[in-house]
XYZ file of C-alpha atoms in Angstrom:
707
model
C 130.720 71.308 93.693
C 132.793 68.175 93.260
C 133.060 69.503 89.409
C 134.697 72.385 90.403
C 137.501 70.744 92.830
C 139.238 68.350 89.749
C 143.193 67.971 90.855
C 144.466 70.608 89.477
C 145.748 68.889 86.149
C 149.705 70.897 86.567
C 151.310 69.041 89.583
C 154.220 70.446 91.517
C 156.310 67.259 90.233
C 154.676 68.341 86.721
C 156.099 71.622 87.680
C 159.902 70.771 88.196
C 160.045 68.750 85.336
C 158.709 71.204 82.410
C 161.039 73.559 84.294
C 164.053 71.292 84.100
C 166.861 71.790 81.593
C 165.012 69.183 79.400
C 163.494 72.789 77.992
C 163.723 72.645 74.460
C 165.512 75.047 72.770
C 166.372 76.805 68.915
C 166.787 80.003 68.952
C 170.753 79.234 69.154
C 171.502 77.187 66.837
C 167.485 77.226 64.620
C 167.591 74.272 65.736
C 165.958 72.191 68.700
C 168.336 71.216 71.250
C 167.584 70.423 75.132
C 168.586 73.236 77.209
C 171.189 72.043 78.631
C 172.803 70.100 75.499
C 172.499 73.918 73.500
C 175.917 74.454 72.245
C 175.387 78.000 72.345
C 174.514 79.441 75.814
C 170.939 80.120 75.923
C 169.257 81.639 78.824
C 164.880 80.599 78.914
C 162.778 82.546 80.792
C 160.206 79.498 81.161
C 157.014 79.098 81.506
C 156.240 78.399 85.147
C 158.397 81.479 85.657
C 156.248 83.866 83.625
C 152.733 82.284 85.807
C 154.755 82.891 88.591
C 155.908 86.264 87.869
C 152.969 88.362 86.505
C 154.264 89.811 84.235
C 152.358 93.301 82.713
C 154.641 93.592 79.675
C 157.292 92.658 77.652
C 159.597 95.405 79.667
C 158.671 94.214 82.458
C 159.524 90.832 82.251
C 162.790 91.044 80.808
C 163.988 93.319 83.381
C 162.446 91.300 86.116
C 163.375 88.061 85.649
C 167.084 89.032 83.653
C 170.068 91.159 84.336
C 171.022 92.179 81.073
C 168.491 94.413 79.905
C 168.026 97.829 80.367
C 164.576 100.206 79.252
C 163.779 103.242 79.617
C 160.357 103.856 77.721
C 159.699 106.609 76.273
C 156.307 107.799 74.086
C 158.414 106.193 71.192
C 158.971 103.240 71.909
C 160.891 101.225 74.553
C 164.179 102.178 74.314
C 165.793 98.721 75.108
C 169.357 97.700 75.561
C 170.756 94.698 76.114
C 174.412 93.833 77.697
C 175.599 97.939 76.419
C 174.152 97.992 72.789
C 170.267 99.487 72.392
C 167.259 98.730 70.235
C 169.325 98.979 66.843
C 171.665 95.392 67.551
C 168.790 93.255 68.958
C 166.588 91.224 66.808
C 163.800 90.338 68.447
C 161.746 87.374 67.291
C 157.842 85.906 67.785
C 158.058 82.021 67.024
C 161.427 83.137 64.911
C 160.126 85.597 62.777
C 161.023 89.435 62.589
C 159.195 91.831 64.782
C 158.318 95.079 62.772
C 158.058 98.576 64.044
C 160.050 101.794 63.968
C 163.757 101.132 62.341
C 165.303 104.600 64.265
C 165.854 101.914 66.707
C 162.977 102.084 69.147
C 160.520 99.194 68.485
C 157.245 98.974 70.179
C 156.986 95.791 72.312
C 153.490 96.144 73.230
C 152.681 94.906 69.746
C 153.492 91.009 71.773
C 150.383 89.882 73.868
C 152.167 88.495 77.581
C 149.556 87.031 78.409
C 150.151 84.853 74.943
C 153.552 84.147 75.569
C 154.897 80.588 76.283
C 158.435 81.196 77.264
C 161.397 83.778 76.240
C 164.939 83.104 75.087
C 168.072 84.571 74.942
C 170.881 84.630 73.303
C 173.757 86.681 73.763
C 176.566 88.079 71.081
C 176.590 88.807 67.593
C 174.483 86.191 65.761
C 174.001 88.033 62.508
C 175.533 84.710 60.391
C 171.978 82.833 61.317
C 169.707 85.976 61.344
C 171.637 88.908 59.373
C 171.509 92.827 60.362
C 170.414 93.118 63.660
C 171.847 90.933 65.765
C 175.067 92.293 67.116
C 174.040 92.448 70.640
C 171.905 89.338 70.661
C 168.523 87.949 69.788
C 165.486 87.548 71.922
C 162.946 84.818 70.786
C 159.027 84.723 71.906
C 157.963 81.499 71.837
C 153.949 81.525 71.648
C 151.603 79.414 73.459
C 150.574 76.781 70.730
C 146.770 76.129 71.350
C 145.405 72.614 70.367
C 142.479 72.567 72.140
C 139.566 71.868 69.618
C 137.171 74.505 70.940
C 139.170 77.490 72.990
C 137.615 79.931 74.697
C 140.066 81.916 77.186
C 139.313 86.049 78.957
C 141.994 87.588 81.287
C 141.002 90.874 82.521
C 144.015 92.822 84.673
C 143.566 96.428 86.534
C 146.928 98.468 87.884
C 146.930 101.256 89.621
C 146.867 104.383 87.550
C 143.935 102.784 85.825
C 146.792 100.469 84.520
C 144.152 97.386 82.315
C 145.450 94.909 80.354
C 142.728 92.297 78.521
C 143.229 89.362 76.524
C 140.609 87.188 74.413
C 141.636 84.315 72.804
C 139.496 81.685 70.499
C 140.353 79.006 69.191
C 138.303 75.700 67.292
C 140.326 72.983 65.185
C 137.572 71.080 62.641
C 139.283 68.257 60.373
C 142.774 69.633 59.427
C 141.610 73.267 59.959
C 142.965 74.976 63.157
C 141.858 78.416 63.581
C 143.160 80.882 66.934
C 141.871 84.797 66.860
C 143.780 86.904 69.996
C 142.379 90.169 70.734
C 144.209 92.262 73.058
C 143.986 95.811 73.922
C 146.222 97.904 77.159
C 145.461 101.474 78.679
C 147.097 103.530 81.203
C 146.339 106.877 82.966
C 149.621 107.513 83.081
C 151.574 109.933 85.973
C 153.212 111.986 87.328
C 156.746 112.051 89.580
C 157.693 115.284 89.609
C 156.200 119.095 88.242
C 159.181 120.389 87.913
C 160.799 120.900 84.264
C 163.463 122.157 82.361
C 161.603 124.715 79.915
C 162.857 125.306 76.002
C 162.290 129.334 77.079
C 163.000 129.786 80.747
C 166.593 130.028 82.402
C 165.206 128.663 85.692
C 163.174 125.316 85.997
C 159.070 125.347 86.487
C 158.292 123.810 89.421
C 154.293 123.015 88.423
C 155.100 121.232 85.052
C 151.650 118.890 84.142
C 153.717 117.010 81.618
C 153.909 113.410 82.909
C 156.469 111.001 83.766
C 154.701 108.359 81.389
C 152.091 110.161 79.290
C 148.135 108.331 79.202
C 147.711 105.778 76.345
C 145.676 102.417 74.794
C 146.950 100.371 72.598
C 144.902 97.254 71.192
C 145.152 94.953 68.749
C 143.533 91.963 67.233
C 145.232 88.952 65.200
C 144.123 85.574 62.926
C 146.183 82.772 63.071
C 145.193 80.202 60.213
C 147.058 76.442 59.843
C 146.170 73.599 57.886
C 147.264 70.456 57.115
C 147.972 69.213 54.108
C 149.583 65.607 54.962
C 151.380 64.273 57.724
C 154.290 65.842 55.710
C 153.173 69.363 54.758
C 151.930 72.438 57.049
C 150.359 75.471 55.619
C 149.653 79.012 57.388
C 148.640 81.974 56.636
C 148.434 84.766 59.680
C 147.684 88.898 59.966
C 147.192 91.576 62.855
C 146.308 95.311 62.907
C 146.968 97.459 65.459
C 146.866 100.560 66.714
C 147.840 102.916 69.739
C 147.484 106.590 70.963
C 149.715 108.740 73.253
C 147.490 111.449 74.857
C 150.193 114.461 76.075
C 148.708 116.881 78.028
C 149.172 120.877 76.933
C 150.345 122.402 80.007
C 149.658 125.560 82.105
C 152.721 128.098 79.880
C 152.081 127.466 75.883
C 155.531 128.772 75.587
C 156.515 126.362 77.693
C 154.733 122.747 77.320
C 154.697 122.833 73.305
C 152.422 119.681 73.440
C 150.261 120.510 70.610
C 150.005 117.518 69.378
C 149.174 113.512 70.619
C 150.938 110.535 69.364
C 148.540 108.476 67.080
C 150.520 104.888 65.507
C 148.861 101.810 63.266
C 150.676 98.742 62.224
C 149.503 95.944 60.340
C 150.909 92.540 58.775
C 150.418 89.847 57.146
C 152.776 86.468 56.486
C 151.899 82.914 54.371
C 154.247 80.259 54.481
C 154.275 75.928 55.868
C 156.882 73.282 56.672
C 157.444 70.451 55.087
C 159.461 67.711 56.671
C 160.702 65.271 54.419
C 160.520 60.663 54.527
C 164.156 61.188 56.751
C 162.582 63.800 58.463
C 164.084 66.445 57.295
C 162.377 70.113 57.486
C 161.960 72.792 55.348
C 160.421 76.486 56.145
C 159.100 78.845 53.633
C 158.076 82.159 54.483
C 156.561 85.216 53.128
C 156.128 88.247 55.446
C 154.548 91.929 55.164
C 154.574 94.683 57.808
C 153.290 97.987 58.076
C 154.440 100.744 60.984
C 153.159 104.192 60.515
C 153.397 107.045 63.224
C 150.996 110.283 63.137
C 151.140 113.848 64.833
C 147.045 114.456 65.909
C 146.516 117.812 66.685
C 145.439 119.008 69.667
C 146.416 122.712 69.666
C 146.304 125.139 66.625
C 150.175 124.930 65.955
C 152.892 125.627 62.742
C 154.287 123.042 62.124
C 156.268 121.460 58.354
C 154.139 121.279 56.341
C 152.943 121.408 52.096
C 150.956 124.254 50.619
C 148.327 123.407 47.885
C 151.648 123.362 45.073
C 153.250 120.627 46.681
C 156.073 123.170 48.378
C 157.364 121.888 51.879
C 156.278 125.182 54.655
C 157.839 124.888 57.637
C 155.213 126.835 59.076
C 152.839 126.003 58.035
C 149.022 126.113 60.118
C 147.531 123.356 61.232
C 143.933 123.196 63.912
C 142.829 120.566 66.416
C 141.604 117.525 64.477
C 144.105 116.854 61.454
C 146.701 115.052 61.900
C 150.018 114.134 59.666
C 152.064 111.243 58.402
C 155.168 111.595 59.847
C 156.620 108.746 58.663
C 155.158 104.824 56.911
C 157.730 102.290 57.139
C 157.009 99.194 55.197
C 159.325 95.792 54.751
C 158.570 92.670 52.804
C 160.901 89.665 53.821
C 160.817 85.860 51.826
C 162.972 83.192 53.727
C 163.307 79.798 52.844
C 165.485 77.477 55.620
C 166.065 73.468 55.325
C 167.825 71.835 58.116
C 169.259 68.327 56.679
C 170.164 64.905 58.552
C 174.254 64.579 57.019
C 176.389 60.908 58.072
C 179.212 61.324 60.745
C 176.306 62.676 62.922
C 176.146 66.258 60.970
C 173.308 68.159 60.822
C 173.515 70.835 57.972
C 171.098 73.872 57.703
C 171.158 76.141 54.864
C 168.484 79.016 53.660
C 167.757 82.668 51.065
C 166.067 85.505 52.491
C 165.642 88.445 50.531
C 164.207 91.711 51.498
C 162.972 95.138 50.996
C 162.238 98.279 53.325
C 160.469 100.883 52.370
C 160.230 104.385 54.356
C 158.040 107.243 53.405
C 158.010 110.328 55.320
C 156.815 114.008 53.578
C 158.763 116.267 56.016
C 161.318 114.506 57.059
C 163.017 113.159 53.923
C 164.169 115.229 50.978
C 161.898 113.840 48.281
C 160.039 112.100 50.951
C 160.342 108.782 50.089
C 163.828 106.143 50.300
C 163.727 102.400 50.505
C 166.709 99.691 50.262
C 166.987 96.446 50.061
C 169.482 93.284 50.816
C 169.651 89.667 50.134
C 171.472 86.899 51.860
C 172.454 83.405 51.485
C 173.729 81.101 54.918
C 174.623 77.801 55.646
C 175.603 76.294 58.788
C 177.163 72.877 60.310
C 176.565 71.046 62.971
C 178.310 68.282 64.476
C 178.966 66.009 67.161
C 180.905 63.266 68.830
C 181.729 61.399 71.726
C 185.595 61.681 73.041
C 186.739 57.826 73.935
C 185.629 56.580 76.353
C 186.115 59.375 78.776
C 182.501 60.626 78.844
C 183.453 63.449 77.312
C 181.560 64.649 73.681
C 181.845 67.592 71.882
C 179.489 69.803 69.439
C 181.399 71.952 67.276
C 178.964 74.583 65.198
C 180.080 76.618 62.196
C 178.125 79.523 59.766
C 178.563 81.596 56.943
C 176.411 84.083 55.824
C 176.450 85.664 52.565
C 175.029 88.942 52.717
C 173.938 92.556 49.137
C 173.171 94.762 49.768
C 172.562 97.778 46.951
C 173.672 100.172 48.905
C 176.967 98.165 50.567
C 177.367 96.024 48.347
C 179.343 92.165 50.064
C 179.840 90.915 53.206
C 180.647 87.346 54.905
C 179.899 87.259 57.757
C 180.951 83.776 59.616
C 180.403 82.246 63.302
C 182.328 79.191 65.327
C 180.919 77.609 68.445
C 182.537 74.853 70.604
C 180.477 73.401 73.678
C 182.444 70.594 75.521
C 180.358 68.463 77.877
C 181.719 66.464 80.820
C 179.518 65.164 83.587
C 177.273 67.973 85.277
C 179.807 70.951 83.930
C 179.218 72.238 80.165
C 182.505 74.558 78.954
C 181.639 76.846 75.779
C 183.581 79.157 73.633
C 182.384 81.594 70.614
C 182.888 84.152 68.336
C 181.020 85.701 65.421
C 181.223 88.535 63.258
C 178.218 91.006 62.759
C 177.039 93.167 60.476
C 174.627 95.704 59.856
C 173.983 98.310 57.275
C 172.526 102.286 58.782
C 169.006 102.400 58.579
C 166.891 104.210 56.142
C 166.474 106.620 59.387
C 169.739 107.289 59.922
C 170.425 107.920 57.015
C 167.369 110.221 55.529
C 165.507 111.147 58.113
C 165.010 114.338 60.078
C 163.342 116.049 63.067
C 162.997 118.481 65.818
C 162.336 117.686 69.705
C 160.973 120.490 71.266
C 160.867 118.931 74.979
C 163.372 120.418 77.307
C 165.299 121.757 74.854
C 164.402 122.347 71.701
C 166.906 119.577 69.466
C 167.609 118.959 66.002
C 168.175 115.247 64.931
C 170.182 114.950 61.066
C 170.141 111.625 59.301
C 173.747 111.215 56.983
C 173.868 109.887 54.374
C 177.545 109.413 53.942
C 177.301 106.703 57.346
C 179.337 103.657 56.671
C 178.390 99.646 57.473
C 178.996 97.909 60.941
C 180.708 95.366 61.621
C 181.297 93.440 65.178
C 183.860 90.888 66.269
C 182.076 89.016 69.662
C 183.424 86.450 71.620
C 182.364 84.265 74.653
C 183.568 81.534 76.910
C 181.254 80.783 79.716
C 180.671 77.842 82.117
C 177.192 76.397 83.103
C 177.115 73.407 86.570
C 173.981 71.060 87.381
C 173.790 68.639 89.549
C 169.219 68.173 90.377
C 167.481 71.282 90.654
C 171.006 73.471 91.125
C 172.100 75.011 88.045
C 174.632 78.048 87.933
C 176.456 79.800 84.409
C 178.747 82.234 84.365
C 180.030 84.039 80.914
C 182.546 85.885 80.101
C 181.903 88.401 76.843
C 183.937 90.950 74.688
C 182.457 93.098 71.605
C 183.942 94.819 69.696
C 182.080 97.044 66.855
C 183.609 99.165 63.910
C 182.534 102.321 62.639
C 179.339 101.959 65.120
C 176.674 104.250 64.180
C 175.664 107.005 67.023
C 175.051 110.548 67.525
C 177.636 112.963 68.207
C 176.908 117.059 68.530
C 177.175 119.106 65.915
C 177.832 122.924 65.792
C 174.843 124.801 65.303
C 175.764 126.285 62.325
C 175.431 122.715 60.334
C 171.997 122.405 60.648
C 169.893 123.205 57.731
C 169.454 126.738 57.219
C 165.461 126.977 57.420
C 165.948 125.441 60.879
C 168.326 127.840 61.867
C 165.620 130.967 60.618
C 163.014 129.093 62.141
C 164.607 128.822 65.271
C 167.171 130.873 65.544
C 169.145 130.966 69.312
C 166.285 128.407 70.474
C 168.142 125.705 68.381
C 170.248 124.509 71.685
C 171.822 121.767 70.159
C 172.420 119.423 66.890
C 172.688 116.471 66.047
C 173.779 114.066 63.730
C 174.261 110.113 63.194
C 178.315 109.234 62.644
C 180.604 106.115 62.802
C 182.496 106.069 65.527
C 185.623 105.423 65.309
C 185.612 101.931 67.245
C 183.466 100.948 70.122
C 183.444 98.101 72.481
C 181.734 96.606 75.434
C 182.720 93.570 77.119
C 181.634 92.112 80.502
C 180.260 89.153 82.988
C 177.180 87.599 83.555
C 176.616 85.223 86.180
C 173.407 83.075 86.819
C 171.827 80.516 89.604
C 168.760 78.933 89.974
C 167.893 76.346 92.183
C 163.929 74.618 92.110
C 162.524 71.862 94.441
C 159.462 70.391 94.447
C 157.552 73.519 95.956
C 160.080 76.214 95.716
C 162.581 78.100 93.663
C 165.214 80.747 94.314
C 167.903 82.108 92.672
C 169.396 85.221 90.816
C 171.511 86.781 87.919
C 173.665 89.242 88.091
C 175.435 91.625 84.847
C 178.957 93.658 85.367
C 179.478 95.601 82.131
C 181.437 98.074 80.727
C 181.798 100.725 77.646
C 184.106 102.542 75.619
C 184.161 104.304 72.378
C 186.129 106.655 69.876
C 184.734 109.389 68.027
C 186.150 111.972 65.930
C 185.905 115.793 68.087
C 185.506 117.917 64.505
C 185.755 121.156 66.932
C 188.898 119.878 68.680
C 190.211 117.773 66.112
C 190.988 114.537 68.024
C 189.273 111.444 68.941
C 187.309 111.542 72.060
C 186.407 108.599 73.890
C 183.295 108.564 75.654
C 180.786 106.012 77.462
C 178.016 104.415 75.002
C 174.939 106.337 76.112
C 172.170 103.761 78.840
C 175.220 101.887 80.377
C 174.803 100.817 83.199
C 178.206 99.056 85.273
C 176.188 97.009 87.654
C 172.760 95.416 87.396
C 171.483 92.139 89.164
C 168.180 90.159 89.665
C 167.210 88.188 92.461
C 163.500 86.035 93.213
C 161.669 83.377 95.198
C 159.160 81.759 95.109
C 157.055 78.601 96.714
C 153.988 77.027 94.833
C 152.156 74.622 97.565
C 148.474 72.774 96.764
C 145.957 72.998 99.929
C 143.456 71.536 97.967
C 141.620 70.072 94.935
C 140.582 73.135 95.149
C 143.336 75.365 95.452
C 146.529 75.938 94.630
C 148.609 79.168 96.050
C 151.905 80.056 94.813
C 154.025 82.882 96.205
C 156.906 85.281 94.798
C 159.386 87.877 95.737
C 161.417 89.884 93.289
C 163.998 92.268 93.304
C 165.534 94.243 90.236
C 168.663 97.106 91.222
C 170.676 99.129 88.940
C 173.663 101.421 89.354
C 173.388 105.230 87.598
C 173.140 104.621 84.035
C 175.439 106.874 82.230
C 174.643 109.900 78.834
C 176.831 112.269 76.959
C 173.714 114.692 77.693
C 170.876 115.573 79.635
C 172.309 113.594 82.752
C 172.499 110.638 84.246
C 169.711 108.022 85.148
C 170.155 107.345 88.836
C 170.745 103.682 90.096
C 167.094 101.945 92.088
C 166.831 99.006 93.987
C 162.521 97.937 93.293
C 160.961 95.031 95.201
C 157.501 93.017 94.158
C 155.243 90.458 95.506
C 153.351 88.153 93.369
C 150.921 86.082 94.558
C 148.764 83.500 92.271
C 145.770 81.268 93.124
C 144.237 78.572 91.241
C 141.045 78.291 92.280
C 139.565 74.976 91.126
C 138.347 73.637 87.481
C 135.912 71.690 86.170
C 136.883 69.314 83.099
C 136.949 72.437 80.622
C 137.249 75.132 82.621
C 140.426 76.456 84.932
C 139.919 79.267 87.000
C 142.990 81.641 87.534
C 144.090 84.613 90.131
C 146.573 87.259 90.239
C 147.336 89.504 92.783
C 150.212 91.964 93.529
C 152.325 94.757 95.155
C 154.931 96.459 92.604
C 157.666 98.560 94.059
C 157.327 97.654 97.980
C 159.088 100.133 99.230
C 157.629 102.941 97.319
C 161.733 103.838 95.386
C 159.993 107.004 93.162
C 162.531 108.418 90.410
C 161.800 112.528 90.710
C 164.826 113.836 88.387
C 162.668 116.601 85.753
C 161.293 116.005 83.097
C 163.535 116.142 80.145
C 166.574 114.603 82.032
C 167.464 110.879 82.337
C 164.885 108.235 84.162
C 167.155 105.649 85.988
C 163.617 104.086 86.166
C 160.130 105.376 85.216
C 158.029 103.868 88.335
C 155.467 105.500 90.216
C 156.037 104.134 93.302
C 154.197 101.736 94.858
C 151.027 99.989 92.922
C 148.697 97.178 93.416
C 147.504 94.639 90.400
C 144.617 92.025 90.230
C 143.938 89.722 87.021
C 141.109 87.274 86.483
C 141.470 84.279 83.839
C 138.997 82.344 82.864
C 139.861 79.140 80.355
C 137.660 77.012 78.163
C 139.046 74.277 76.893
C 137.617 71.257 74.630
C 138.766 68.900 72.812
C 142.166 66.420 71.871
C 145.584 67.393 72.922
C 148.776 66.437 72.926
C 151.102 65.054 75.722
C 154.594 64.417 76.172
C 155.541 61.015 78.408
C 158.479 62.985 80.910
C 160.475 59.898 80.925
C 160.834 57.937 77.647
C 159.879 61.764 75.960
C 157.937 59.804 73.232
C 154.282 62.272 72.214
C 150.905 60.120 72.679
C 147.696 61.379 71.843
C 145.339 61.641 75.125
C 141.415 60.080 74.860
C 138.832 62.847 73.229
C 137.130 64.487 76.201
C 133.666 64.249 76.703
C 130.851 66.640 77.404
């Protein structure tokens, strides 16, 4: 028993130091900076915040710990929005590499194992000069945990209401120059129904006993492998791969002619990567990466169904019969990327980053693309210079960053995207300003895809091969003040997009003739991707936090407004519209307390609230405003030399708020009301680790641990 009561390795003082502005960030410039000195405003969700919060998913973490994000989770993906712009404009990275999912703009964030996240860095605004397409709204960089133990075995099991199960297993080892880490995760939920009211395709009045669920039953699992080999003190190589599957199970319902869900949804993802990092004798760094990713989406039929298919001669038939157990490929999206980047120290306090990138995208959609396949390729060169100087003896210092990216796309030619940022440091104050341009070519789905959505109504979605590339100009001005454990930031921003791509309503007469013939008057709406004349988002973000030895509190608030002009061919006029999903006001608050009662027990308590005003949509109604509160507890129950034990338990949505908007219309939140959860984590680690001395920042090695 005495062996289990060794004092916790992470003391209260360690937590405060490790959660301070000494945090190292990389996302804003692609180079390392202390958070307090990052020239580009960066928001960080630290490891301490993640541990206290105990989030079940990345969506849960982002919506619960920052006010800039909104989600409307559905079967097809997360439908994330950041400062007024959706998935298509948000670049999600894992350790600096792009996540691969639906290029139609609904990435499945369950690809990311929340248990393996070390921290999250968020940079808002156009970052196309550094990261290329998809980075007009901002960048979310998921930094995963680094496993340096000689031997590591870990298990984490979480259970919550509605059989919400989250399983994580990790196995790592280090022998000689080789390091290996294997990660397994499983996520399952039985789903839930917040209301039985649904507007159906054929009924003039809504049915009140629908079996459709707010969130459908689903299961997904993933196994991933990472290998690292240290060739020399200057060269490290790696190889990694993963396999992911997800099934979404949809109830048929009581009324077959109304509830048309006759198939489940299946996803299969795979990835493979290889690369390395070379550090020269003068400490310059060169990285090289080659990545392949695959995202495939299927319909798995549960009832006899007439759908698009092919006869024996390969001809497309709209009413081809499928029987239970059969499946059809809806889309297979693959991507290959090559990146080479160098960071070089130059005279006179300059730091130069430069690199090349090549990307090939392939889309196969047999029933949704004329010719069944489409592809695209893009190449780019980029360069960035950072310069820092003291301004005389005044105690002021200035940090300037400038970058330029040259893009060449197969269908849209050449484009330059510049960026510039400046930070003035004066004592406890930091003043930051930035300007950057964004450039985004239409996705293969936006140009080529067409499909039918049969939910509360039958809606057809059409791609548009005549789309133009999108451009943006982003401006921001912010101030940061720190004093002891107090940190406050305020940032105003303005983002103007030209030729923004969005779905607009068009006359049903413009739908393909074969679909008009099949569905007739049941075809309620036709929507097609089109370029808006212009669009803009603007707002203010405010963050405040105070961290002491045992407690922390704070909050964030985001004010947002958007508008856009789109040409209406029926009225021959420009119409002013609001970007779908926009909420004027969002906020988060938190208060946490951690205390060590004995060498065997440490308690953590956290109270979290998130609020949103209504979300605006052009069709199917607005999403209601809401506020949801959460209570979390953590219990570190002693540990031995090699074992650590942790229990997390909590109550989400304490006041039982439920959005009972009928199925098929927009929700403010999908929460099922009050839910509970509990997590048990057991971790065994043995071997050599690396530590950092917080005072000197010098890396020191600990002695080998022994059994």
